[in-house]
């Protein structure tokens, strides 16, 4: 065992020593020289090019040198690199290890002996110098064959073709007529007597190599000569005779014109082959030859010698012609000296037209008449047409009462172009006739109109009324009674139409009488008319019944029953009972009786109001009540007038001037913070003042008698200060002159006796009310309701 250990220890020591020696040895001690081997000629496709190949066992730097004739063969790397006497050197080449590594020597002399030397180095180690002798191939003349005419598409162009076996320099010469045929390269190159030469052409080997001679004379015999040279060797001179095609005249056809402007025309034509085209335009008509067209002497326009290809729909654009003139266009084409037939086309230029800018519009059918509320009628279409000669740009039309659709287009570029828009009545139009002319405008004053008509009517009026009460029983009296108190019947218009031409009768008419005739009275929707009836005097003891019949236009027929009992017995028959205190009869007093009445002294301090004036008591009353004051400290001005603002202010004072803090001012001509503003706000809120219907009240306009009547009657209704009727059986002579809206008020105030002091039979409704009349009317009204 100890022996084995000793042997192992000795072996490890030897190995360790060996490793240290190897580590200390220089790396170059392991370099190995490369080996170049198997050098040979692989192929010789060209006598001036030799391709060699060789094998290389490791990556190396390779050097090559080529020698010819007698020389000292290089045996070392340095001698190969120096290349003394070499005809070619490769220089330094970095080459990877491999087999059949190619090496090419080019530009060598044909049929010559050469030796190629190769040496490689790697890591400082040189291979052996390897050599290979070779001889270049002998030069061979190229061969031109199979020369022929391939096609002759044009009499002035001939296309030939030929085959060439090797890459060569080719020369060509073309001859015609009698000539000495060239037989050598030099003669072809010299080209003595040739009409065309190609010059030197470098041509690759191949078949059907094209050759084109152009610009030849039609119908002429030629001979083409071809020779090639390669590596100093000449091919045989090859020739091919041919005859060019005869020239054929071109054809111009399908000549038409298209008029563009007054001085311009487009001329279209077809041309069957590339040619030189001549065109000339002359006034009138004539027969011209090709030479005359080509000379274009005296032409108004010409296109002289324009070269064009074969074409369908070719065009020329003559300009500068005279408007409204007859012309003829002549066209002729020439190719290879041959002229086409002359083709002509007559035309007349457009006349000068003054530009016009006009449009027309189709009309609208009436949209008819509909009752409110209504469903909009369907829209109708209006078509706008350009009836002028120039482009029109339209402006979108507008309307007040009709909906106008957007124009389908605003551009009418040509005559006859159209645009459309729609027209439709607006929804929710009030009652009325809507007739509007809709204007369609364009540039340069172009304009057209259409009329739109639509009527909105109210619903068919209804005619109904009621009478209240439907029966009256008068208080029983004893025979010998006096005038009885009248009982009132109220007729209310419950329909939408105006009721007119009332008449009141009784079935028998023996026991009762009507206090006021109704034929002149009317009632608008919602208004009332009051009629009073009473028993006749002098009836004997009995019970009397009758039926009051109220009739009017549009089928009004109302009835109310009346009953009255007269008993026998003594007594003087007083004033008749029944009725309310508000219906006490006020006897009319004759004027002479009034003159006898002793009036109390006036308290008002006006020197223009005498105690005996018919309005004196009334002036004293309104002054004392604070309703009216004088125009100054001493004058009342009884014949002066009041404005509408003044009378509303008086009525407002009468009501105690209630607060108007939350009331609106509905009138555009009533300013804020004027002395009459609060009164007018109060009157508007209580339906006392309605204004003129256009947003105005007219506070500074004089108040007319019929306006005064309406204002006072509306105040009676608003304040419930309604005086009793005193049954004045009176009708104004100018009743029909009173406005419809005022008749009801005038009627009521007349029945009430409020207008008793207005003198004469005429009411004069539109005459301004005097201050004396206003004072008297206020006095009569207010005194009767106290």
XYZ file of C-alpha atoms in Angstrom:
786
model
C 0.000 0.000 0.000
C 2.786 2.371 0.785
C 4.351 1.543 -2.537
C 1.162 2.523 -4.402
C 0.999 5.846 -2.583
C 4.592 6.626 -3.474
C 3.952 5.906 -7.167
C 0.824 8.090 -7.196
C 2.639 10.940 -5.520
C 5.503 10.718 -8.052
C 2.972 10.776 -10.988
C 1.181 13.854 -9.685
C 4.504 15.654 -9.279
C 5.503 14.886 -12.852
C 2.127 16.128 -14.165
C 2.360 19.332 -12.134
C 5.836 19.993 -13.467
C 4.691 19.355 -17.004
C 1.786 21.820 -16.633
C 4.103 24.518 -15.336
C 6.474 23.994 -18.270
C 3.613 24.258 -20.723
C 2.412 27.443 -19.061
C 5.802 29.002 -19.355
C 6.245 28.110 -23.034
C 5.480 30.918 -25.625
C 2.219 30.633 -27.505
C 4.025 30.814 -30.862
C 5.448 27.452 -30.159
C 2.031 26.022 -31.152
C 1.565 27.934 -34.560
C 1.081 25.694 -37.649
C 1.697 26.843 -41.274
C -1.370 26.836 -43.557
C -1.549 24.412 -46.467
C -2.637 25.446 -49.991
C -3.489 22.400 -52.040
C -5.457 21.029 -54.984
C -4.894 24.111 -57.181
C -6.372 23.591 -60.639
C -8.082 25.200 -63.601
C -11.813 24.870 -63.109
C -13.047 26.436 -66.408
C -12.004 28.783 -69.229
C -15.187 30.356 -70.634
C -13.318 33.219 -72.289
C -9.854 33.193 -73.840
C -8.894 36.323 -71.837
C -10.213 34.969 -68.510
C -8.940 31.925 -66.553
C -10.733 30.686 -63.429
C -8.624 28.593 -60.967
C -9.554 27.006 -57.630
C -7.633 25.712 -54.580
C -8.129 24.313 -51.083
C -7.051 26.102 -47.859
C -6.954 24.238 -44.526
C -7.087 27.259 -42.154
C -8.079 30.932 -42.325
C -5.153 32.763 -43.891
C -3.904 35.792 -45.715
C -3.317 34.761 -49.338
C -1.071 36.341 -51.990
C -1.087 35.531 -55.752
C 1.241 36.373 -58.643
C 0.947 35.520 -62.362
C 3.959 35.045 -64.617
C 4.380 34.379 -68.331
C 7.398 33.313 -70.511
C 10.804 32.775 -68.924
C 11.028 33.899 -65.324
C 12.504 33.020 -61.978
C 9.916 31.073 -60.059
C 9.136 32.615 -56.592
C 9.649 30.108 -53.788
C 8.879 32.207 -50.682
C 6.136 34.435 -49.378
C 8.320 37.485 -49.794
C 9.073 36.680 -53.453
C 5.367 36.159 -54.253
C 4.506 39.411 -52.511
C 7.288 41.258 -54.327
C 6.137 39.787 -57.653
C 9.293 40.687 -59.518
C 8.543 40.123 -63.234
C 4.876 39.209 -62.586
C 2.259 40.340 -65.121
C -0.545 40.394 -62.484
C -0.789 40.354 -58.672
C -3.770 39.874 -56.410
C -2.473 41.795 -53.460
C -3.312 40.754 -49.886
C -6.504 38.644 -49.628
C -8.158 37.537 -46.356
C -9.457 34.046 -47.176
C -11.433 31.622 -45.022
C -10.544 27.942 -44.936
C -12.372 25.829 -47.521
C -12.278 23.860 -50.723
C -12.566 24.952 -54.339
C -11.854 28.591 -53.437
C -12.208 30.500 -56.752
C -9.447 32.620 -58.257
C -9.938 34.572 -61.530
C -7.282 36.067 -63.782
C -8.869 38.336 -66.424
C -7.636 40.450 -69.324
C -5.099 37.787 -70.383
C -3.727 37.282 -73.873
C -5.474 34.491 -75.815
C -3.489 31.305 -76.628
C -0.669 32.219 -74.155
C 1.161 30.122 -71.466
C 0.984 31.430 -67.838
C 1.969 30.148 -64.354
C -0.005 31.166 -61.261
C 1.765 31.124 -57.820
C -0.136 31.043 -54.499
C 1.200 31.359 -50.944
C -0.659 31.731 -47.605
C 0.341 32.903 -44.114
C -1.318 32.449 -40.729
C -0.012 33.368 -37.265
C 3.382 34.192 -38.822
C 3.672 30.821 -40.460
C 4.014 30.576 -44.269
C 2.662 27.852 -46.455
C 4.690 26.364 -49.258
C 4.494 28.275 -52.562
C 2.168 26.318 -54.873
C 2.104 26.885 -58.646
C -0.081 25.815 -61.554
C 0.722 26.367 -65.250
C -2.059 26.965 -67.850
C -2.559 28.215 -71.404
C -5.393 30.593 -72.388
C -7.758 29.622 -75.143
C -7.279 30.904 -78.692
C -9.587 33.877 -79.742
C -12.687 32.984 -81.861
C -14.478 35.380 -84.219
C -18.124 36.093 -83.319
C -20.888 34.785 -85.552
C -23.896 36.861 -86.701
C -26.736 34.730 -88.003
C -30.451 34.567 -88.690
C -30.720 38.216 -89.751
C -34.243 38.971 -90.962
C -37.013 41.512 -91.199
C -39.258 41.050 -88.185
C -41.935 43.672 -89.003
C -42.550 46.825 -90.998
C -45.262 48.780 -89.137
C -44.495 52.017 -90.911
C -43.187 52.644 -94.407
C -40.466 54.893 -92.962
C -39.363 52.412 -90.263
C -37.969 48.870 -90.726
C -37.280 46.589 -87.753
C -34.713 43.772 -88.278
C -33.426 41.105 -85.919
C -30.340 38.828 -85.749
C -28.596 36.264 -83.512
C -25.128 36.815 -81.924
C -23.180 33.912 -80.399
C -20.819 35.885 -78.103
C -20.663 39.366 -76.576
C -19.321 41.646 -79.259
C -19.018 45.130 -80.605
C -21.418 45.471 -83.541
C -21.373 47.914 -86.489
C -24.185 48.488 -89.019
C -24.495 50.356 -92.311
C -27.490 50.854 -94.601
C -27.232 51.284 -98.354
C -29.718 51.916 -101.130
C -29.494 51.792 -104.978
C -26.219 50.899 -106.671
C -23.303 50.642 -104.245
C -20.167 48.652 -103.524
C -21.048 46.078 -100.921
C -18.765 46.271 -97.831
C -17.080 42.964 -97.098
C -14.890 43.815 -94.113
C -15.230 45.380 -90.692
C -13.299 48.410 -91.864
C -15.557 48.958 -94.874
C -18.717 48.689 -92.739
C -17.235 51.101 -90.212
C -16.183 53.508 -92.950
C -19.652 53.289 -94.516
C -18.667 54.867 -97.810
C -21.909 55.603 -99.687
C -24.142 54.464 -96.776
C -27.367 56.365 -96.126
C -27.383 55.462 -92.402
C -24.875 54.032 -89.878
C -25.373 52.768 -86.361
C -21.909 53.477 -85.022
C -20.273 51.207 -82.411
C -22.770 49.166 -80.398
C -21.857 46.920 -77.436
C -24.189 43.954 -77.818
C -24.608 40.916 -75.600
C -24.920 37.465 -77.118
C -28.495 36.418 -77.773
C -31.203 35.695 -80.298
C -33.624 37.984 -82.098
C -31.592 41.068 -81.211
C -33.654 44.050 -82.556
C -32.337 46.587 -85.015
C -34.439 49.541 -86.256
C -33.837 51.784 -89.226
C -36.149 54.828 -89.157
C -36.779 57.820 -91.364
C -36.531 55.732 -94.552
C -38.154 56.528 -97.871
C -41.399 54.626 -98.478
C -41.452 51.946 -101.232
C -37.617 51.931 -101.571
C -35.074 49.041 -101.721
C -32.340 48.978 -99.040
C -29.599 46.571 -97.904
C -28.497 46.405 -94.269
C -24.914 45.212 -93.473
C -23.862 43.934 -90.031
C -20.393 42.945 -88.696
C -19.199 42.123 -85.179
C -15.776 41.959 -83.444
C -14.644 40.305 -80.224
C -11.109 39.878 -78.879
C -9.794 41.346 -82.107
C -11.563 38.751 -84.191
C -14.060 39.910 -86.849
C -17.216 38.118 -87.859
C -18.201 37.754 -91.465
C -20.142 40.709 -92.892
C -23.821 39.671 -93.085
C -26.338 41.519 -95.269
C -30.115 41.505 -95.683
C -31.979 43.303 -98.448
C -35.515 44.743 -97.859
C -37.973 47.143 -99.412
C -39.934 49.674 -97.317
C -43.676 49.698 -97.541
C -45.443 52.060 -99.876
C -46.806 55.210 -98.133
C -50.571 55.218 -97.335
C -52.430 58.506 -96.878
C -53.866 59.089 -93.369
C -57.643 59.360 -92.870
C -59.365 62.216 -91.065
C -62.995 61.358 -90.162
C -65.961 62.142 -87.888
C -65.351 65.895 -87.871
C -67.976 67.678 -85.734
C -68.306 71.051 -84.023
C -69.502 72.185 -80.628
C -70.259 75.885 -80.188
C -68.831 77.258 -76.978
C -69.126 81.048 -77.054
C -69.855 83.729 -79.601
C -66.182 83.678 -80.709
C -65.087 80.133 -79.857
C -65.814 76.665 -81.237
C -64.592 73.133 -80.458
C -63.820 70.912 -83.474
C -63.629 67.145 -82.864
C -62.031 64.637 -85.272
C -60.726 61.050 -85.548
C -57.283 60.316 -87.059
C -56.279 56.755 -88.032
C -52.484 57.156 -87.775
C -49.827 59.525 -86.523
C -49.756 62.435 -88.944
C -49.233 66.139 -89.345
C -52.649 67.802 -89.111
C -53.515 71.066 -90.829
C -56.730 73.018 -90.099
C -58.060 76.260 -91.559
C -61.339 78.165 -91.025
C -62.842 80.399 -93.716
C -66.091 82.386 -93.826
C -68.793 80.848 -96.000
C -68.272 77.599 -97.910
C -65.809 76.551 -100.644
C -64.034 73.495 -102.075
C -60.376 73.529 -101.056
C -57.478 71.277 -101.971
C -55.028 69.878 -99.457
C -52.418 72.363 -100.669
C -54.801 75.292 -100.126
C -55.655 74.137 -96.614
C -51.957 73.691 -95.825
C -51.113 77.133 -97.216
C -54.006 78.676 -95.123
C -53.929 81.846 -97.253
C -56.738 84.221 -96.178
C -57.969 81.951 -93.370
C -59.663 83.550 -90.341
C -57.997 80.921 -88.175
C -55.505 78.089 -88.768
C -53.640 75.346 -86.959
C -50.643 74.909 -89.240
C -48.678 71.645 -89.101
C -49.772 70.343 -85.695
C -48.234 66.902 -85.178
C -50.633 64.410 -83.580
C -50.830 60.694 -82.958
C -53.629 58.422 -84.074
C -56.621 59.508 -81.992
C -60.367 59.141 -81.564
C -62.109 62.302 -80.447
C -59.156 64.602 -80.936
C -59.996 68.278 -80.710
C -58.865 71.746 -81.676
C -60.245 74.963 -80.219
C -60.412 77.883 -82.693
C -60.870 81.309 -81.056
C -61.245 84.918 -82.093
C -64.076 84.271 -84.550
C -66.825 86.766 -85.381
C -70.150 86.196 -83.550
C -73.205 85.073 -85.505
C -71.150 84.280 -88.650
C -71.219 81.237 -90.972
C -67.871 79.459 -91.290
C -66.444 76.235 -92.709
C -63.642 74.329 -90.982
C -61.260 72.357 -93.284
C -58.956 69.578 -91.999
C -56.253 67.598 -93.876
C -53.511 65.278 -92.533
C -50.137 64.440 -94.123
C -47.890 61.453 -93.425
C -44.859 60.284 -95.445
C -45.681 62.803 -98.124
C -49.223 61.518 -98.525
C -52.212 63.859 -97.910
C -55.555 62.711 -96.560
C -58.763 63.807 -98.190
C -59.852 67.302 -97.157
C -62.706 67.060 -94.642
C -64.915 70.102 -94.070
C -67.691 70.959 -91.633
C -69.802 74.140 -91.728
C -70.932 75.943 -88.544
C -72.296 79.285 -87.422
C -70.952 81.019 -84.343
C -73.356 82.043 -81.616
C -74.986 85.433 -81.701
C -74.124 87.995 -79.044
C -76.801 87.746 -76.346
C -77.429 90.432 -73.751
C -77.225 88.698 -70.363
C -80.526 88.528 -68.496
C -81.158 87.750 -64.841
C -84.743 86.554 -64.449
C -86.547 83.872 -62.486
C -90.117 82.597 -62.356
C -92.084 80.968 -59.555
C -95.014 78.574 -59.607
C -98.122 79.890 -57.881
C -99.682 78.731 -54.634
C -103.228 77.513 -54.245
C -105.171 79.278 -51.501
C -104.813 77.457 -48.201
C -108.557 77.926 -47.727
C -110.483 78.923 -44.630
C -110.428 77.088 -41.294
C -112.131 77.723 -37.986
C -110.009 78.287 -34.908
C -108.583 76.215 -33.363
C -107.313 74.641 -36.582
C -104.875 72.013 -37.786
C -102.219 73.491 -40.076
C -102.917 72.941 -43.760
C -100.331 70.853 -45.600
C -97.296 72.689 -46.954
C -97.250 73.559 -50.645
C -94.144 73.506 -52.838
C -92.990 76.472 -54.897
C -90.583 75.857 -57.800
C -88.192 78.641 -58.847
C -86.823 78.448 -62.420
C -83.915 80.364 -63.961
C -85.560 81.948 -67.026
C -82.603 84.188 -67.880
C -79.280 83.583 -69.579
C -76.980 83.974 -66.571
C -76.370 82.174 -63.294
C -78.634 83.213 -60.416
C -77.846 83.045 -56.695
C -81.059 83.022 -54.654
C -81.693 84.571 -51.241
C -83.766 82.603 -48.727
C -87.304 84.103 -48.725
C -89.031 85.065 -45.470
C -92.597 85.581 -44.283
C -94.504 86.936 -41.302
C -97.453 84.561 -41.096
C -96.240 81.587 -43.134
C -93.481 79.045 -42.524
C -90.991 79.147 -45.399
C -88.938 75.967 -45.971
C -85.230 76.147 -46.757
C -84.385 76.491 -50.449
C -83.312 73.155 -51.944
C -80.430 75.052 -53.557
C -79.440 78.694 -53.806
C -77.544 78.274 -57.082
C -79.336 78.276 -60.449
C -76.260 78.065 -62.659
C -77.913 77.616 -66.043
C -81.095 78.502 -67.889
C -83.849 76.139 -66.797
C -82.195 75.205 -63.496
C -84.692 74.968 -60.627
C -84.897 75.241 -56.857
C -87.817 74.528 -54.513
C -89.096 75.602 -51.113
C -92.281 74.986 -49.149
C -94.906 77.352 -47.745
C -97.232 76.543 -44.852
C -99.421 78.737 -42.617
C -98.113 79.104 -39.090
C -99.876 77.280 -36.283
C -102.070 79.158 -33.820
C -102.936 82.151 -36.007
C -105.699 84.334 -34.647
C -108.959 84.926 -36.445
C -108.317 86.954 -39.569
C -107.406 86.908 -43.237
C -103.700 86.324 -43.905
C -102.731 87.438 -47.378
C -99.032 87.848 -48.027
C -96.812 88.317 -51.058
C -93.661 86.225 -50.646
C -90.685 87.682 -52.508
C -87.905 85.474 -53.892
C -84.793 87.494 -54.741
C -81.568 86.784 -56.599
C -78.490 88.624 -57.767
C -78.609 91.413 -60.351
C -82.226 92.275 -59.514
C -83.723 88.864 -60.288
C -87.054 88.608 -58.475
C -90.283 86.619 -58.415
C -93.297 86.623 -56.100
C -95.944 84.187 -54.951
C -99.169 85.024 -53.129
C -100.154 83.055 -50.044
C -103.711 83.373 -48.697
C -105.169 81.728 -45.595
C -108.278 82.655 -43.619
C -108.930 81.825 -39.978
C -112.509 82.203 -38.822
C -114.007 81.924 -35.396
C -116.179 78.995 -34.585
C -119.741 79.392 -35.799
C -121.491 81.671 -33.294
C -124.147 80.215 -31.074
C -127.310 82.106 -30.219
C -128.753 81.252 -26.807
C -130.127 83.324 -23.947
C -131.864 82.992 -20.605
C -134.381 85.160 -18.785
C -134.345 85.598 -15.030
C -136.498 85.271 -13.155
C -138.875 83.085 -15.143
C -141.838 84.289 -13.092
C -142.874 87.407 -11.229
C -145.731 87.778 -8.723
C -146.650 91.344 -8.010
C -147.894 92.392 -4.574
C -151.665 92.154 -4.209
C -153.412 95.510 -4.167
C -156.960 96.735 -3.728
C -159.011 98.188 -6.482
C -158.324 101.827 -7.108
C -154.548 101.316 -6.710
C -151.973 103.645 -8.222
C -149.008 103.065 -10.518
C -147.265 99.879 -9.522
C -143.559 99.344 -9.091
C -142.047 97.693 -12.120
C -140.401 94.301 -11.754
C -137.164 93.639 -13.692
C -136.364 90.687 -15.948
C -132.721 90.130 -16.913
C -131.922 88.639 -20.314
C -128.428 87.070 -20.424
C -126.629 86.207 -23.651
C -125.319 82.681 -22.985
C -124.083 82.069 -26.536
C -121.114 83.388 -28.507
C -122.959 85.525 -31.032
C -124.460 88.986 -30.592
C -128.185 89.082 -29.926
C -130.078 91.835 -31.741
C -133.581 93.072 -32.498
C -135.225 92.122 -29.230
C -138.993 92.427 -29.011
C -141.163 92.046 -25.904
C -144.866 91.076 -26.002
C -147.464 89.464 -23.798
C -149.669 86.553 -24.637
C -152.818 88.630 -24.026
C -151.455 92.065 -23.274
C -154.519 93.054 -21.261
C -153.190 93.257 -17.708
C -149.466 94.085 -17.984
C -147.351 96.601 -19.787
C -143.669 96.894 -20.860
C -141.798 99.887 -19.541
C -139.092 100.002 -22.243
C -139.171 98.878 -25.903
C -136.317 96.416 -26.719
C -136.068 96.645 -30.493
C -133.029 98.919 -30.348
C -131.085 96.998 -27.725
C -128.575 94.181 -28.057
C -126.386 91.935 -25.910
C -122.916 90.693 -26.789
C -121.721 87.354 -25.421
C -121.978 87.319 -21.634
C -123.770 90.675 -21.398
C -127.257 91.296 -20.108
C -130.243 93.419 -21.044
C -132.802 94.385 -18.453
C -136.497 94.841 -19.186
C -139.131 95.848 -16.652
C -142.842 95.150 -16.631
C -145.677 96.228 -14.356
C -149.414 95.776 -14.026
C -151.587 98.301 -15.749
C -153.567 100.703 -13.559
C -157.343 100.610 -13.268
C -157.737 96.829 -13.257
C -160.808 95.546 -11.453
C -160.659 93.028 -8.643
C -159.362 89.754 -9.988
C -156.212 87.670 -10.401
C -154.366 88.361 -13.600
C -151.742 86.125 -15.234
C -149.914 86.506 -18.489
C -146.728 85.356 -20.212
C -143.958 87.760 -21.145
C -142.459 86.730 -24.501
C -138.975 87.974 -25.494
C -137.962 87.303 -29.095
C -134.883 88.226 -31.093
C -132.905 87.390 -34.190
C -131.414 83.916 -34.679
C -134.339 82.126 -32.999
C -134.301 83.730 -29.560
C -137.625 83.041 -27.807
C -137.816 83.443 -24.016
C -140.835 83.445 -21.717
C -141.590 84.487 -18.148
C -144.890 84.317 -16.297
C -146.477 87.270 -14.478
C -149.199 87.252 -11.797
C -151.080 90.141 -10.178
C -154.033 90.160 -7.876
C -156.484 93.061 -7.364
C -158.846 92.724 -4.421
C -162.035 94.658 -3.791
C -162.127 97.027 -0.871
C -161.813 100.654 0.126
C -158.765 102.849 0.379
C -157.028 105.165 -1.933
C -154.799 102.524 -3.453
C -151.322 103.659 -2.635
C -148.218 103.434 -4.662
C -148.323 99.649 -4.935
C -146.286 97.345 -2.903
C -143.832 94.771 -4.025
C -140.408 95.247 -5.337
C -137.411 96.362 -3.451
C -136.461 99.743 -2.216
C -134.058 100.032 -5.092
C -136.981 99.936 -7.497
C -138.831 102.956 -6.159
C -140.397 104.919 -9.000
C -138.879 108.322 -9.528
C -141.334 110.563 -11.261
C -140.045 112.641 -14.135
C -140.202 116.315 -13.284
C -141.077 118.874 -15.894
C -138.532 121.599 -16.585
C -140.858 124.324 -15.315
C -141.199 122.475 -12.018
C -137.438 122.435 -11.626
C -137.384 126.185 -12.131
C -139.689 126.564 -9.127
C -137.510 124.505 -6.822
C -135.599 126.604 -4.313
C -132.008 125.406 -4.432
C -129.683 125.687 -1.440
C -126.804 128.115 -1.769
C -123.646 126.768 -3.397
C -120.639 125.922 -1.285
C -118.222 125.595 -4.216
C -116.142 128.808 -4.698
C -116.590 129.077 -8.496
C -117.587 132.371 -10.071
C -118.448 130.636 -13.380
C -121.178 128.454 -11.756
C -124.479 130.213 -10.929
C -127.032 128.855 -8.492
C -129.625 128.532 -11.265
C -127.398 126.589 -13.687
C -128.782 123.069 -14.395
C -125.429 121.602 -13.306
C -124.917 123.815 -10.217
C -126.027 121.207 -7.645
C -123.918 118.524 -9.325
C -120.786 120.720 -9.305
C -121.351 121.523 -5.650
C -121.710 117.782 -4.916
C -118.559 116.565 -6.690
C -116.519 119.455 -5.260
C -117.696 118.807 -1.717
C -117.011 115.049 -2.173
C -113.470 115.765 -3.340
C -114.097 114.105 -6.715
C -113.536 117.166 -8.896
C -111.858 120.506 -8.304
C -111.730 123.674 -10.352
C -109.293 124.577 -13.083
C -108.121 127.268 -10.683
C -109.272 128.691 -7.372
C -112.277 130.543 -8.829
C -113.205 128.691 -12.006
C -114.772 125.283 -12.588
C -114.902 125.627 -16.420
C -118.206 123.733 -16.885
C -117.867 123.672 -20.702
C -114.264 122.363 -20.523
C -113.433 118.719 -21.089
C -111.765 115.964 -19.139
C -109.083 113.538 -20.336
C -109.340 109.773 -20.044
C -106.672 109.883 -17.358
C -108.720 112.458 -15.371
C -111.992 110.485 -15.403
C -110.256 107.255 -14.289
C -108.555 109.216 -11.497
C -111.993 110.533 -10.363
C -113.388 106.979 -10.292
C -110.275 105.827 -8.388
C -110.815 108.601 -5.772
C -114.445 107.541 -5.509
C -113.281 104.059 -4.457
C -110.934 105.502 -1.825
C -107.698 105.129 -3.790
C -106.937 101.495 -2.828
C -103.305 100.249 -2.951
C -101.935 99.222 -6.366
C -98.532 98.067 -5.104
C -98.852 94.601 -6.671
C -100.685 95.630 -9.840
C -99.108 95.705 -13.306
C -99.239 98.520 -15.824
C -100.482 96.949 -19.101
C -100.255 100.084 -21.277
C -97.233 101.229 -23.251
C -98.242 104.907 -23.194
C -98.783 105.145 -19.439
C -95.510 106.116 -17.769
C -94.639 105.167 -14.210
C -95.060 107.692 -11.382
C -97.425 110.009 -13.255
C -100.408 111.422 -11.333
C -102.837 109.119 -13.159
C -100.654 105.927 -13.150
C -102.100 104.356 -9.977
C -105.682 105.068 -11.084
C -105.130 103.404 -14.471
C -103.463 100.358 -12.842
C -106.501 100.024 -10.549
C -108.939 100.469 -13.452
C -107.114 97.853 -15.595
C -107.041 95.321 -12.747
C -110.812 95.692 -12.244
C -111.715 95.518 -15.974
C -112.823 99.147 -15.924
C -110.276 100.411 -18.461
C -109.524 98.256 -21.500
C -107.543 100.617 -23.695
C -107.611 100.853 -27.470
C -106.695 97.203 -28.023
C -103.185 97.889 -29.327
C -101.436 98.269 -25.968
C -102.316 101.972 -25.609
C -104.696 103.693 -23.184
C -104.494 107.313 -24.382
C -104.481 108.990 -20.950
C -104.348 112.486 -22.433
C -107.122 111.960 -24.999
C -110.438 113.751 -24.270
C -112.991 111.307 -22.875
C -116.025 110.976 -25.174
C -119.578 110.486 -23.971
C -119.726 106.839 -25.011
C -116.334 106.177 -23.348
C -117.614 107.897 -20.211
C -120.724 105.689 -20.239
C -118.626 102.523 -20.549
C -116.214 103.578 -17.782
C -119.011 104.459 -15.329
C -121.040 101.308 -16.058
C -117.944 99.068 -15.624
C -117.206 100.901 -12.343
C -120.789 100.184 -11.219
C -120.246 96.508 -11.883
C -116.785 96.428 -10.248
C -117.857 98.359 -7.136
C -121.441 97.006 -7.054
C -122.732 100.585 -6.894
C -125.764 99.871 -9.115
C -128.573 102.428 -8.940
C -132.200 101.349 -9.405
C -133.927 101.727 -12.779
C -136.265 104.689 -12.947
C -137.865 103.354 -16.139
C -137.082 106.228 -18.434
C -138.882 105.271 -21.609
C -136.489 107.084 -23.885
C -134.463 106.302 -26.971
C -131.669 108.456 -28.376
C -132.234 109.667 -31.907
C -128.642 108.829 -32.887
C -128.637 105.369 -31.269
C -127.115 103.719 -34.356
C -124.141 106.096 -34.158
C -123.175 104.710 -30.761
C -120.357 102.136 -31.018
C -121.387 98.534 -30.459
C -119.081 98.168 -27.447
C -120.743 101.194 -25.741
C -124.416 100.589 -26.454
C -125.026 98.323 -23.479
C -123.535 100.847 -21.057
C -125.430 103.789 -22.604
C -128.655 101.757 -22.450
C -128.229 100.906 -18.756
C -127.252 104.433 -17.709
C -130.221 105.803 -19.660
C -132.589 103.408 -17.866
C -130.982 104.402 -14.573
C -131.643 108.075 -15.325
C -127.928 108.869 -14.915
C -127.970 110.615 -18.316
C -131.149 112.572 -17.505
C -129.470 115.980 -17.560
C -127.979 115.577 -21.052
C -130.078 117.934 -23.093
C -131.609 117.141 -26.450
C -132.635 113.941 -28.234
C -129.131 113.237 -29.571
C -126.516 111.522 -27.459
C -123.532 112.606 -29.614
C -121.478 109.566 -28.527
C -118.082 110.657 -29.866
C -118.345 114.242 -28.646
C -116.092 114.958 -25.638
C -118.024 115.074 -22.389
C -117.992 118.506 -20.713
C -116.959 118.967 -17.101
C -120.533 120.001 -16.283
C -121.908 116.787 -17.844
C -119.396 114.637 -15.951
C -120.266 116.343 -12.663
C -124.001 115.887 -13.340
C -123.602 112.182 -14.286
C -121.538 111.467 -11.169
C -124.066 113.298 -9.025
C -127.084 111.421 -10.439
C -125.321 108.061 -10.101
C -123.863 108.478 -6.631
C -126.919 110.217 -5.203
C -129.104 107.304 -6.309
C -126.982 104.660 -4.553
C -126.632 106.450 -1.202
